[in-house]
mmCIF file of C-alpha atoms in Angstrom:
data_model
loop_
_atom_site.group_PDB
_atom_site.id
_atom_site.type_symbol
_atom_site.label_atom_id
_atom_site.label_comp_id
_atom_site.label_asym_id
_atom_site.label_seq_id
_atom_site.Cartn_x
_atom_site.Cartn_y
_atom_site.Cartn_z
ATOM 1 C CA MET A 44 150.189 78.812 84.061
ATOM 2 C CA GLN A 45 151.182 75.256 83.183
ATOM 3 C CA ALA A 46 153.027 72.521 85.066
ATOM 4 C CA TYR A 47 154.427 69.042 84.643
ATOM 5 C CA GLY A 48 156.525 66.850 86.895
ATOM 6 C CA ILE A 49 156.383 64.296 89.705
ATOM 7 C CA ASP A 50 153.762 64.207 92.439
ATOM 8 C CA ALA A 51 155.699 64.145 95.712
ATOM 9 C CA THR A 52 153.037 62.119 97.528
ATOM 10 C CA THR A 53 152.728 59.225 95.072
ATOM 11 C CA GLY A 54 155.846 59.377 92.905
ATOM 12 C CA LEU A 55 153.686 59.373 89.745
ATOM 13 C CA ALA A 56 154.296 61.703 86.802
ATOM 14 C CA PHE A 57 151.849 64.210 85.328
ATOM 15 C CA ALA A 58 151.773 66.807 82.556
ATOM 16 C CA GLN A 59 149.603 69.544 81.028
ATOM 17 C CA MET A 60 148.159 70.803 84.300
ATOM 18 C CA THR A 61 147.105 74.409 83.914
ATOM 19 C CA ALA A 62 145.481 77.239 85.825
ATOM 20 C CA PRO A 63 143.944 80.528 84.672
ATOM 21 C CA ALA A 64 145.349 83.971 85.378
ATOM 22 C CA GLY A 65 145.147 84.901 89.040
ATOM 23 C CA ALA A 66 145.474 81.342 90.329
ATOM 24 C CA THR A 67 148.082 80.567 92.983
ATOM 25 C CA VAL A 68 147.693 76.778 92.904
ATOM 26 C CA ILE A 69 147.808 74.379 89.991
ATOM 27 C CA SER A 70 146.026 71.030 90.102
ATOM 28 C CA PRO A 71 143.668 68.747 88.171
ATOM 29 C CA LEU A 72 140.811 70.890 89.491
ATOM 30 C CA SER A 73 142.416 74.145 88.347
ATOM 31 C CA THR A 74 142.961 72.534 84.929
ATOM 32 C CA LEU A 75 139.247 71.772 84.644
ATOM 33 C CA ILE A 76 138.375 75.328 85.680
ATOM 34 C CA ASP A 77 140.854 76.658 83.115
ATOM 35 C CA ALA A 78 139.286 74.490 80.394
ATOM 36 C CA HIS A 79 135.749 75.544 81.279
ATOM 37 C CA GLY A 80 136.283 79.165 82.243
ATOM 38 C CA ASN A 81 133.894 79.488 85.190
ATOM 39 C CA GLN A 82 134.877 78.350 88.676
ATOM 40 C CA ASN A 83 131.329 78.467 90.063
ATOM 41 C CA SER A 84 129.934 76.339 87.248
ATOM 42 C CA VAL A 85 132.647 73.740 87.814
ATOM 43 C CA ARG A 86 132.036 73.764 91.571
ATOM 44 C CA ASN A 87 128.302 73.222 91.071
ATOM 45 C CA ALA A 88 128.758 70.530 88.421
ATOM 46 C CA LEU A 89 131.098 68.530 90.664
ATOM 47 C CA GLY A 90 128.617 68.671 93.535
ATOM 48 C CA LEU A 91 130.833 70.856 95.712
ATOM 49 C CA SER A 92 128.213 73.510 96.481
ATOM 50 C CA THR A 93 125.515 71.553 98.318
ATOM 51 C CA GLY A 94 125.154 68.467 100.470
ATOM 52 C CA ALA A 95 127.287 66.858 103.151
ATOM 53 C CA ALA A 96 130.437 67.042 101.024
ATOM 54 C CA ALA A 97 130.031 70.699 100.038
ATOM 55 C CA LEU A 98 132.865 73.173 100.381
ATOM 56 C CA ARG A 99 132.539 76.442 102.259
ATOM 57 C CA SER A 100 131.257 79.155 99.950
ATOM 58 C CA ASP A 101 134.378 81.289 100.459
ATOM 59 C CA THR A 102 136.828 78.518 99.500
ATOM 60 C CA ASN A 103 138.464 79.695 96.274
ATOM 61 C CA LEU A 104 139.430 76.647 94.222
ATOM 62 C CA LEU A 105 142.190 78.588 92.461
ATOM 63 C CA THR A 106 143.957 79.941 95.554
ATOM 64 C CA PHE A 107 143.181 77.378 98.270
ATOM 65 C CA ASN A 108 146.132 75.001 98.747
ATOM 66 C CA PRO A 109 144.808 71.590 99.832
ATOM 67 C CA VAL A 110 148.245 70.302 100.852
ATOM 68 C CA ASP A 111 148.642 73.113 103.360
ATOM 69 C CA GLY A 112 144.960 72.986 104.253
ATOM 70 C CA ARG A 113 145.050 69.329 105.294
ATOM 71 C CA ARG A 114 147.539 70.313 107.992
ATOM 72 C CA SER A 115 145.438 73.207 109.297
ATOM 73 C CA SER A 116 144.268 73.263 112.915
ATOM 74 C CA ASN A 117 141.004 74.755 111.646
ATOM 75 C CA ALA A 118 138.667 71.777 111.187
ATOM 76 C CA MET A 119 136.611 73.433 108.431
ATOM 77 C CA VAL A 120 139.733 74.328 106.454
ATOM 78 C CA ALA A 121 141.077 70.793 106.851
ATOM 79 C CA GLU A 122 137.746 69.309 105.712
ATOM 80 C CA ASP A 123 137.696 71.442 102.573
ATOM 81 C CA ALA A 124 141.285 70.476 101.835
ATOM 82 C CA ALA A 125 140.499 66.783 102.233
ATOM 83 C CA ARG A 126 137.473 67.097 99.928
ATOM 84 C CA ILE A 127 139.439 68.893 97.214
ATOM 85 C CA THR A 128 142.182 66.268 97.505
ATOM 86 C CA SER A 129 139.664 63.521 96.794
ATOM 87 C CA VAL A 130 138.283 65.361 93.748
ATOM 88 C CA ASN A 131 141.788 65.920 92.373
ATOM 89 C CA LEU A 132 142.570 62.220 92.703
ATOM 90 C CA GLN A 133 139.314 61.276 90.981
ATOM 91 C CA LEU A 134 140.125 63.611 88.095
ATOM 92 C CA LEU A 135 143.567 62.031 87.775
ATOM 93 C CA ALA A 136 142.016 58.568 87.622
ATOM 94 C CA LEU A 137 139.654 59.528 84.817
ATOM 95 C CA ALA A 138 142.493 61.328 83.037
ATOM 96 C CA VAL A 139 144.502 58.118 82.661
ATOM 97 C CA VAL A 140 141.903 56.409 80.465
ATOM 98 C CA THR A 141 140.712 59.480 78.563
ATOM 99 C CA LYS A 142 144.110 60.834 77.532
ATOM 100 C CA ASP A 143 144.887 60.581 73.829
ATOM 101 C CA THR A 144 147.669 58.034 74.426
ATOM 102 C CA ASN A 145 145.451 55.737 76.493
ATOM 103 C CA GLY A 146 147.467 52.683 75.451
ATOM 104 C CA ASP A 147 150.519 53.879 77.386
ATOM 105 C CA PRO A 148 152.031 51.616 80.053
ATOM 106 C CA ILE A 149 150.518 51.966 83.509
ATOM 107 C CA ASP A 150 153.365 54.018 84.980
ATOM 108 C CA SER A 151 153.409 56.555 82.124
ATOM 109 C CA THR A 152 152.858 60.280 82.555
ATOM 110 C CA VAL A 153 149.231 61.346 82.986
ATOM 111 C CA THR A 154 148.085 64.353 80.968
ATOM 112 C CA LEU A 155 145.191 66.442 82.299
ATOM 113 C CA ARG A 156 144.329 68.365 79.139
ATOM 114 C CA GLU A 157 141.969 65.899 77.496
ATOM 115 C CA VAL A 158 139.871 64.932 80.523
ATOM 116 C CA SER A 159 139.450 68.600 81.400
ATOM 117 C CA GLN A 160 138.217 69.397 77.898
ATOM 118 C CA TYR A 161 135.715 66.531 77.932
ATOM 119 C CA LEU A 162 134.342 67.389 81.370
ATOM 120 C CA ALA A 163 134.140 71.077 80.447
ATOM 121 C CA GLN A 164 132.033 70.089 77.438
ATOM 122 C CA LEU A 165 129.791 67.977 79.666
ATOM 123 C CA ILE A 166 129.312 70.856 82.087
ATOM 124 C CA ASN A 167 128.209 73.064 79.202
ATOM 125 C CA GLU A 168 125.920 70.346 77.855
ATOM 126 C CA THR A 169 124.319 69.033 81.053
ATOM 127 C CA GLY A 170 125.606 70.999 84.040
ATOM 128 C CA ASN A 171 126.680 67.706 85.639
ATOM 129 C CA ALA A 172 130.217 66.421 86.182
ATOM 130 C CA ARG A 173 129.765 64.400 89.370
ATOM 131 C CA LEU A 174 132.514 61.824 89.118
ATOM 132 C CA SER A 175 130.614 59.068 90.933
ATOM 133 C CA ASP A 176 127.804 59.316 88.352
ATOM 134 C CA LYS A 177 128.132 56.557 85.753
ATOM 135 C CA ALA A 178 126.430 58.686 83.099
ATOM 136 C CA VAL A 179 129.159 61.315 83.496
ATOM 137 C CA VAL A 180 132.000 58.797 83.339
ATOM 138 C CA LEU A 181 130.488 57.018 80.335
ATOM 139 C CA ALA A 182 129.956 60.304 78.494
ATOM 140 C CA ALA A 183 133.591 61.289 79.118
ATOM 141 C CA LEU A 184 134.798 57.933 77.798
ATOM 142 C CA LYS A 185 132.656 58.319 74.671
ATOM 143 C CA LYS A 186 134.264 61.691 73.954
ATOM 144 C CA SER A 187 137.791 60.275 74.278
ATOM 145 C CA ARG A 188 139.980 58.230 71.960
ATOM 146 C CA VAL A 189 139.368 55.115 74.038
ATOM 147 C CA ALA A 190 135.968 54.995 72.290
ATOM 148 C CA VAL A 191 137.402 54.917 68.758
ATOM 149 C CA GLY A 192 136.399 51.611 67.186
ATOM 150 C CA TRP A 193 135.121 50.336 70.511
ATOM 151 C CA PRO A 194 131.551 49.109 71.115
ATOM 152 C CA ASP A 195 129.201 50.768 73.574
ATOM 153 C CA ALA A 196 129.018 47.570 75.625
ATOM 154 C CA GLY A 197 132.781 47.652 76.137
ATOM 155 C CA LEU A 198 132.705 51.296 77.195
ATOM 156 C CA ASP A 199 129.833 50.543 79.564
ATOM 157 C CA ALA A 200 131.868 47.794 81.245
ATOM 158 C CA MET A 201 134.813 50.168 81.675
ATOM 159 C CA ALA A 202 132.568 52.903 83.070
ATOM 160 C CA THR A 203 131.013 50.462 85.535
ATOM 161 C CA LEU A 204 134.405 49.534 86.997
ATOM 162 C CA LEU A 205 135.596 53.136 87.035
ATOM 163 C CA VAL A 206 132.524 54.258 88.947
ATOM 164 C CA LYS A 207 133.007 51.481 91.499
ATOM 165 C CA TYR A 208 136.441 52.956 92.224
ATOM 166 C CA LEU A 209 135.296 56.580 92.211
ATOM 167 C CA ALA A 210 132.332 55.798 94.471
ATOM 168 C CA ALA A 211 134.449 53.701 96.842
ATOM 169 C CA MET A 212 136.937 56.519 97.397
ATOM 170 C CA PRO A 213 136.234 58.481 100.595
ATOM 171 C CA GLU A 214 134.783 61.928 99.963
ATOM 172 C CA ARG A 215 137.640 63.335 102.022
ATOM 173 C CA LEU A 216 141.275 62.184 101.959
ATOM 174 C CA SER A 217 142.911 63.774 104.952
ATOM 175 C CA ASP A 218 146.570 62.727 104.761
ATOM 176 C CA ASP A 219 149.329 61.669 102.376
ATOM 177 C CA ALA A 220 149.060 57.985 103.300
ATOM 178 C CA ALA A 221 145.397 57.924 102.250
ATOM 179 C CA VAL A 222 146.229 59.683 98.982
ATOM 180 C CA ARG A 223 148.933 57.119 98.180
ATOM 181 C CA ALA A 224 146.660 54.229 99.123
ATOM 182 C CA TRP A 225 143.871 55.316 96.798
ATOM 183 C CA ALA A 226 146.190 56.408 93.986
ATOM 184 C CA TYR A 227 147.949 53.043 94.056
ATOM 185 C CA ALA A 228 144.674 51.103 94.349
ATOM 186 C CA TYR A 229 143.723 52.684 91.048
ATOM 187 C CA ARG A 230 147.043 52.413 89.236
ATOM 188 C CA PHE A 231 147.950 48.912 90.361
ATOM 189 C CA TYR A 232 144.531 47.255 90.814
ATOM 190 C CA VAL A 233 141.742 48.988 88.893
ATOM 191 C CA LEU A 234 143.664 50.346 85.900
ATOM 192 C CA PRO A 235 145.185 46.972 84.909
ATOM 193 C CA GLU A 236 141.659 45.537 84.815
ATOM 194 C CA LEU A 237 140.491 48.435 82.651
ATOM 195 C CA LYS A 238 143.321 47.710 80.245
ATOM 196 C CA ILE A 239 142.346 44.039 80.125
ATOM 197 C CA LEU A 240 138.773 45.071 79.304
ATOM 198 C CA HIS A 241 140.035 47.248 76.457
ATOM 199 C CA ARG A 242 142.098 44.500 74.806
ATOM 200 C CA SER A 243 139.224 42.779 73.034
ATOM 201 C CA TRP A 244 135.452 42.632 72.829
ATOM 202 C CA PRO A 245 133.741 40.307 73.596
ATOM 203 C CA ASN A 246 136.136 39.874 76.518
ATOM 204 C CA ALA A 247 136.888 36.570 78.224
ATOM 205 C CA ALA A 248 137.655 38.353 81.500
ATOM 206 C CA LEU A 249 134.362 40.260 81.652
ATOM 207 C CA ALA A 250 132.631 38.057 84.240
ATOM 208 C CA ARG A 251 135.662 38.112 86.540
ATOM 209 C CA ILE A 252 136.013 41.888 86.278
ATOM 210 C CA GLU A 253 132.279 42.497 86.687
ATOM 211 C CA ALA A 254 132.486 40.597 89.981
ATOM 212 C CA ILE A 255 134.908 43.164 91.456
ATOM 213 C CA THR A 256 133.110 45.044 94.229
ATOM 214 C CA GLN A 257 133.641 48.357 95.969
ATOM 215 C CA ALA A 258 134.710 46.327 99.002
ATOM 216 C CA ASP A 259 137.436 44.682 96.895
ATOM 217 C CA ILE A 260 138.667 48.108 95.835
ATOM 218 C CA GLU A 261 138.607 49.371 99.419
ATOM 219 C CA ALA A 262 140.643 46.317 100.453
ATOM 220 C CA ALA A 263 143.161 47.056 97.701
ATOM 221 C CA ALA A 264 143.516 50.615 98.967
ATOM 222 C CA GLN A 265 143.986 49.341 102.507
ATOM 223 C CA SER A 266 146.794 47.066 101.315
ATOM 224 C CA PHE A 267 148.700 50.165 100.181
ATOM 225 C CA ALA A 268 148.041 52.132 103.377
ATOM 226 C CA THR A 269 151.548 51.700 104.773
ATOM 227 C CA VAL A 270 153.698 51.877 101.632
ATOM 228 C CA VAL A 271 156.866 53.921 101.919
ATOM 229 C CA PRO A 272 156.564 57.336 100.235
ATOM 230 C CA PRO A 273 158.821 57.970 97.246
ATOM 231 C CA ALA A 274 162.104 59.745 97.860
ATOM 232 C CA MET A 275 161.963 63.200 96.275
ATOM 233 C CA THR A 276 165.625 63.574 95.365
ATOM 234 C CA ALA A 277 167.196 65.125 92.281
ATOM 235 C CA TYR A 278 166.571 61.831 90.477
ATOM 236 C CA VAL A 279 163.255 60.102 91.233
ATOM 237 C CA GLY A 280 162.403 56.456 90.696
ATOM 238 C CA VAL A 281 158.839 56.593 89.330
ATOM 239 C CA THR A 282 156.647 53.879 90.858
ATOM 240 C CA ASP A 283 156.194 51.179 88.210
ATOM 241 C CA TYR A 284 154.017 48.124 87.454
ATOM 242 C CA ARG A 285 154.419 44.814 85.617
ATOM 243 C CA GLU A 286 152.396 41.613 85.207
ATOM 244 C CA LEU A 287 153.368 37.949 85.010
ATOM 245 C CA GLY A 288 151.014 35.347 83.580
ATOM 246 C CA PRO A 289 150.759 32.013 81.783
ATOM 247 C CA GLU A 290 150.797 33.482 78.282
ATOM 248 C CA GLY A 291 153.825 33.816 75.999
ATOM 249 C CA THR A 292 156.866 31.660 75.316
ATOM 250 C CA THR A 293 158.164 32.043 78.880
ATOM 251 C CA PRO A 294 155.171 31.817 81.249
ATOM 252 C CA TYR A 295 155.414 33.803 84.485
ATOM 253 C CA ARG A 296 158.643 35.456 83.395
ATOM 254 C CA ILE A 297 159.661 38.747 81.776
ATOM 255 C CA ARG A 298 163.048 40.147 80.806
ATOM 256 C CA MET A 299 163.325 43.928 80.765
ATOM 257 C CA GLY A 300 166.038 46.062 79.216
ATOM 258 C CA GLY A 301 166.213 49.252 77.199
ATOM 259 C CA CYS A 302 163.415 51.694 76.450
ATOM 260 C CA ASP A 303 162.662 51.078 72.781
ATOM 261 C CA THR A 304 160.687 47.824 73.006
ATOM 262 C CA GLN A 305 158.345 46.166 75.481
ATOM 263 C CA PRO A 306 158.836 45.177 78.186
ATOM 264 C CA TYR A 307 160.971 48.233 78.790
ATOM 265 C CA ALA A 308 163.349 48.702 81.715
ATOM 266 C CA PRO A 309 161.997 50.149 84.987
ATOM 267 C CA TYR A 310 164.237 53.227 84.757
ATOM 268 C CA CYS A 311 162.697 54.416 81.476
ATOM 269 C CA ASN A 312 160.157 56.673 83.195
ATOM 270 C CA ASP A 313 162.420 57.754 86.049
ATOM 271 C CA TRP A 314 162.607 61.483 86.388
ATOM 272 C CA THR A 315 165.323 64.074 86.829
ATOM 273 C CA LEU A 316 163.795 67.037 88.609
ATOM 274 C CA PHE A 317 163.427 69.976 86.217
ATOM 275 C CA GLY A 318 164.756 67.733 83.452
ATOM 276 C CA GLY A 319 162.077 65.125 82.831
ATOM 277 C CA SER A 320 162.380 61.439 82.023
ATOM 278 C CA SER A 321 165.346 59.926 80.217
ATOM 279 C CA SER A 322 165.871 56.686 78.309
ATOM 280 C CA GLN A 323 169.616 56.745 78.944
ATOM 281 C CA GLY A 324 169.712 55.516 82.541
ATOM 282 C CA SER A 325 170.696 52.157 83.984
ATOM 283 C CA ILE A 326 170.001 49.854 86.922
ATOM 284 C CA THR A 327 172.741 48.985 89.395
ATOM 285 C CA SER A 328 170.903 46.650 91.803
ATOM 286 C CA VAL A 329 167.554 44.911 92.390
ATOM 287 C CA GLU A 330 165.898 43.284 95.401
ATOM 288 C CA SER A 331 162.701 41.249 95.702
ATOM 289 C CA ASN A 332 160.330 42.130 98.518
ATOM 290 C CA ALA A 333 159.171 38.500 98.666
ATOM 291 C CA PRO A 334 161.969 36.174 97.511
ATOM 292 C CA GLY A 335 159.760 33.151 98.076
ATOM 293 C CA ALA A 336 157.218 34.463 95.578
ATOM 294 C CA LEU A 337 159.239 36.525 93.115
ATOM 295 C CA SER A 338 162.732 36.141 91.700
ATOM 296 C CA VAL A 339 164.453 39.298 90.426
ATOM 297 C CA LEU A 340 167.874 39.089 88.770
ATOM 298 C CA LEU A 341 170.106 41.783 87.263
ATOM 299 C CA SER A 342 172.418 40.460 84.545
ATOM 300 C CA SER A 343 175.758 41.879 83.459
ATOM 301 C CA ASP A 344 174.177 43.381 80.318
ATOM 302 C CA GLY A 345 171.815 45.466 82.466
ATOM 303 C CA TYR A 346 168.685 43.415 81.826
ATOM 304 C CA VAL A 347 166.323 42.611 84.692
ATOM 305 C CA THR A 348 164.613 39.217 84.717
ATOM 306 C CA VAL A 349 161.514 38.817 86.882
ATOM 307 C CA SER A 350 159.914 35.408 87.390
ATOM 308 C CA ARG A 351 157.443 33.713 89.663
ATOM 309 C CA ARG A 352 158.551 31.287 92.333
ATOM 310 C CA GLY A 353 156.311 28.347 93.103
ATOM 311 C CA THR A 354 152.591 28.851 92.588
ATOM 312 C CA PHE A 355 152.279 32.389 93.952
ATOM 313 C CA THR A 356 149.500 34.609 92.613
ATOM 314 C CA GLY A 357 148.686 38.134 93.694
ATOM 315 C CA LEU A 358 150.544 41.409 94.093
ATOM 316 C CA THR A 359 154.092 41.812 95.335
ATOM 317 C CA HIS A 360 156.958 44.143 94.466
ATOM 318 C CA PHE A 361 160.670 44.609 94.040
ATOM 319 C CA THR A 362 162.932 47.609 94.408
ATOM 320 C CA TYR A 363 165.791 48.738 92.225
ATOM 321 C CA THR A 364 168.547 51.316 92.296
ATOM 322 C CA GLY A 365 168.600 53.424 89.156
ATOM 323 C CA ARG A 366 171.367 55.651 87.853
ATOM 324 C CA SER A 367 170.785 58.689 85.645
ATOM 325 C CA PRO A 368 173.065 59.529 82.684
ATOM 326 C CA ASP A 369 174.895 62.099 84.832
ATOM 327 C CA GLY A 370 175.445 59.739 87.767
ATOM 328 C CA LEU A 371 172.520 60.545 90.071
ATOM 329 C CA THR A 372 170.911 57.572 91.825
ATOM 330 C CA SER A 373 167.401 56.762 93.013
ATOM 331 C CA THR A 374 165.460 53.887 94.519
ATOM 332 C CA GLY A 375 162.353 52.833 92.630
ATOM 333 C CA THR A 376 159.561 50.354 93.327
ATOM 334 C CA VAL A 377 157.977 48.035 90.776
ATOM 335 C CA TYR A 378 154.698 46.363 91.733
ATOM 336 C CA VAL A 379 154.235 42.976 90.091
ATOM 337 C CA ARG A 380 150.907 41.183 89.780
ATOM 338 C CA VAL A 381 151.042 37.452 89.064
ATOM 339 C CA ARG A 382 147.888 36.111 87.383
ATOM 340 C CA ASP A 383 146.784 32.592 86.534
ATOM 341 C CA VAL A 384 143.972 33.928 84.319
ATOM 342 C CA PRO A 385 143.730 36.990 82.041
#
């Protein structure tokens, strides 16, 4: 069994999730079990068999639905569901940087195949795949394409930041708002820093990024705690991300249009249900969430120009209305981080 599509809770796209024969749910966790072949070994390696965060022994990871379970009136069922939800989100986070196309833009589709293969190998080699263990994360990075031509010191810095995020995440995520908050804290706070780390080595931003704490990451998650969930219509605006900075010929300004060159238009990863993404859409309107900090203009040729107002730095966002090639519409959100330093 294999699946791809849009996650209804976060509005982020995924692909190459699988599950073995007999499974009734498909998830990052089922993909890891499918890659390894033994559910009990995976459970033990992830630390789900013993300790305060252990699952009940009769919880079948291939048939237990955590979305339904989080809504259960049975406290033990709800706790297991919340624990599995956290593990799935951690696997997704690691998948973003270990996928073969790790240079993709931040809002691109996440594939689960590669991370599952690497963790399955680690389970066979060491029996350990605890995702808050730096040795595990570093070993997974070294198996992936992100390590090609990259020094060990650079990988170590990436693993350190990743583990701060994975360790900061609550062991149990009990509702959709918490899932969105922690998914967005990764995509729109931690992941951009990982990409900065992977641009060059030695890295001028290393000291700044090393200073990021688990408390900073928790605060980032809290800032996303009340975001509006994506609208799951026939055409979905995939949550997007851009950065403005002092570099380039037009500091603190980008102009987006089309899907063939960077920076591409926000609609390029938008998703028609059961049809996938399309590069043939368009944008019909835009609106800044903070007009005093961010200017967003839609020109007659369909290009979107985003620029800083004043001296604002930090994270804000704008929304847009997208139109699919066959006339369907959606509302998408683009988070924009304005930086004064790399």
